[in-house]
């Protein structure tokens, strides 16, 4: 028997200005994408921005529906569109931001489990790490790979 521990490391920034230019650009795209959210039920507007290996940025936002399970999170909207429109390009980074009733949330927006699993699979598909930038008004977290936010990834395929 052995007790084991997992260590996760990530970078915390106090403001978007502290970030490297490319990451800042992606975080800003995610913040802008919150404006395209359609969330009449939760009023929680999430934006996501995916960077492809050639530098292109694809954005998405959460889209809700009266039949609740038919709605979609921002991260998956962006990643599914990125894969559908550029199936041969790896994703290298995703930034997420959230606003409630029009005001950017103070804490970093953290993806749900289903979105983490989808990120994990696109990381495997692309064959390179996808970094994750979780943006808040007062702090921003950056993780270098999906494994850091989803230990014990399911990857049976
Ligand atoms: N939501 C996202 O877009 N991303 C997440 O990772 C968590 C939740 C959306 C789904 C729903 O439209 C709203 O936020 C409230 O849960």
PDB file of N, CA, C and O in Angstrom, residues 14-16 98 103-108 135-140:
ATOM      1  N   UNK A  14      -2.009  38.944 -11.354  1.00  0.00           N
ATOM      2  CA  UNK A  14      -2.939  39.868 -10.697  1.00  0.00           C
ATOM      3  C   UNK A  14      -3.726  40.683 -11.707  1.00  0.00           C
ATOM      4  O   UNK A  14      -4.758  41.256 -11.401  1.00  0.00           O
ATOM      5  N   UNK A  15      -3.198  40.769 -12.911  1.00  0.00           N
ATOM      6  CA  UNK A  15      -3.923  41.494 -13.950  1.00  0.00           C
ATOM      7  C   UNK A  15      -3.486  40.982 -15.318  1.00  0.00           C
ATOM      8  O   UNK A  15      -2.421  40.377 -15.456  1.00  0.00           O
ATOM      9  N   UNK A  16      -4.316  41.276 -16.276  1.00  0.00           N
ATOM     10  CA  UNK A  16      -4.083  40.815 -17.637  1.00  0.00           C
ATOM     11  C   UNK A  16      -2.793  41.411 -18.232  1.00  0.00           C
ATOM     12  O   UNK A  16      -2.125  40.809 -19.059  1.00  0.00           O
ATOM     13  N   UNK A  98     -15.804  34.848 -17.673  1.00  0.00           N
ATOM     14  CA  UNK A  98     -17.235  34.805 -17.370  1.00  0.00           C
ATOM     15  C   UNK A  98     -17.679  36.133 -16.785  1.00  0.00           C
ATOM     16  O   UNK A  98     -16.935  36.797 -16.048  1.00  0.00           O
ATOM     17  N   UNK A 103     -21.217  41.954 -15.671  1.00  0.00           N
ATOM     18  CA  UNK A 103     -19.985  42.328 -14.951  1.00  0.00           C
ATOM     19  C   UNK A 103     -19.024  41.141 -14.904  1.00  0.00           C
ATOM     20  O   UNK A 103     -19.407  40.053 -14.464  1.00  0.00           O
ATOM     21  N   UNK A 104     -17.793  41.384 -15.359  1.00  0.00           N
ATOM     22  CA  UNK A 104     -16.784  40.328 -15.371  1.00  0.00           C
ATOM     23  C   UNK A 104     -16.585  39.785 -13.951  1.00  0.00           C
ATOM     24  O   UNK A 104     -16.471  40.562 -12.998  1.00  0.00           O
ATOM     25  N   UNK A 105     -16.591  38.448 -13.814  1.00  0.00           N
ATOM     26  CA  UNK A 105     -16.453  37.839 -12.483  1.00  0.00           C
ATOM     27  C   UNK A 105     -15.068  38.118 -11.902  1.00  0.00           C
ATOM     28  O   UNK A 105     -14.076  38.158 -12.628  1.00  0.00           O
ATOM     29  N   UNK A 106     -15.016  38.298 -10.586  1.00  0.00           N
ATOM     30  CA  UNK A 106     -13.738  38.619  -9.938  1.00  0.00           C
ATOM     31  C   UNK A 106     -12.789  37.434  -9.937  1.00  0.00           C
ATOM     32  O   UNK A 106     -11.596  37.567 -10.146  1.00  0.00           O
ATOM     33  N   UNK A 107     -13.349  36.239  -9.706  1.00  0.00           N
ATOM     34  CA  UNK A 107     -12.512  35.034  -9.658  1.00  0.00           C
ATOM     35  C   UNK A 107     -12.397  34.415 -11.046  1.00  0.00           C
ATOM     36  O   UNK A 107     -13.282  34.596 -11.879  1.00  0.00           O
ATOM     37  N   UNK A 108     -11.328  33.645 -11.284  1.00  0.00           N
ATOM     38  CA  UNK A 108     -11.185  32.986 -12.584  1.00  0.00           C
ATOM     39  C   UNK A 108     -12.370  32.063 -12.879  1.00  0.00           C
ATOM     40  O   UNK A 108     -12.891  31.418 -11.967  1.00  0.00           O
ATOM     41  N   UNK A 135      -9.634  33.403 -16.722  1.00  0.00           N
ATOM     42  CA  UNK A 135      -9.573  34.846 -16.495  1.00  0.00           C
ATOM     43  C   UNK A 135     -10.602  35.322 -15.478  1.00  0.00           C
ATOM     44  O   UNK A 135     -11.773  34.958 -15.559  1.00  0.00           O
ATOM     45  N   UNK A 136     -10.153  36.134 -14.545  1.00  0.00           N
ATOM     46  CA  UNK A 136     -11.047  36.824 -13.612  1.00  0.00           C
ATOM     47  C   UNK A 136     -10.636  38.284 -13.564  1.00  0.00           C
ATOM     48  O   UNK A 136      -9.550  38.644 -14.033  1.00  0.00           O
ATOM     49  N   UNK A 137     -11.493  39.079 -12.972  1.00  0.00           N
ATOM     50  CA  UNK A 137     -11.205  40.517 -12.895  1.00  0.00           C
ATOM     51  C   UNK A 137     -10.003  40.793 -11.993  1.00  0.00           C
ATOM     52  O   UNK A 137      -9.154  41.618 -12.285  1.00  0.00           O
ATOM     53  N   UNK A 138      -9.911  40.030 -10.892  1.00  0.00           N
ATOM     54  CA  UNK A 138      -8.857  40.298  -9.912  1.00  0.00           C
ATOM     55  C   UNK A 138      -7.670  39.355  -9.997  1.00  0.00           C
ATOM     56  O   UNK A 138      -6.589  39.665  -9.487  1.00  0.00           O
ATOM     57  N   UNK A 139      -7.880  38.179 -10.604  1.00  0.00           N
ATOM     58  CA  UNK A 139      -6.731  37.292 -10.829  1.00  0.00           C
ATOM     59  C   UNK A 139      -6.957  36.387 -12.018  1.00  0.00           C
ATOM     60  O   UNK A 139      -8.102  36.114 -12.395  1.00  0.00           O
ATOM     61  N   UNK A 140      -5.848  35.929 -12.586  1.00  0.00           N
ATOM     62  CA  UNK A 140      -5.886  35.061 -13.759  1.00  0.00           C
ATOM     63  C   UNK A 140      -4.981  33.873 -13.466  1.00  0.00           C
ATOM     64  O   UNK A 140      -3.886  34.050 -12.927  1.00  0.00           O
TER      65      UNK A 140
END
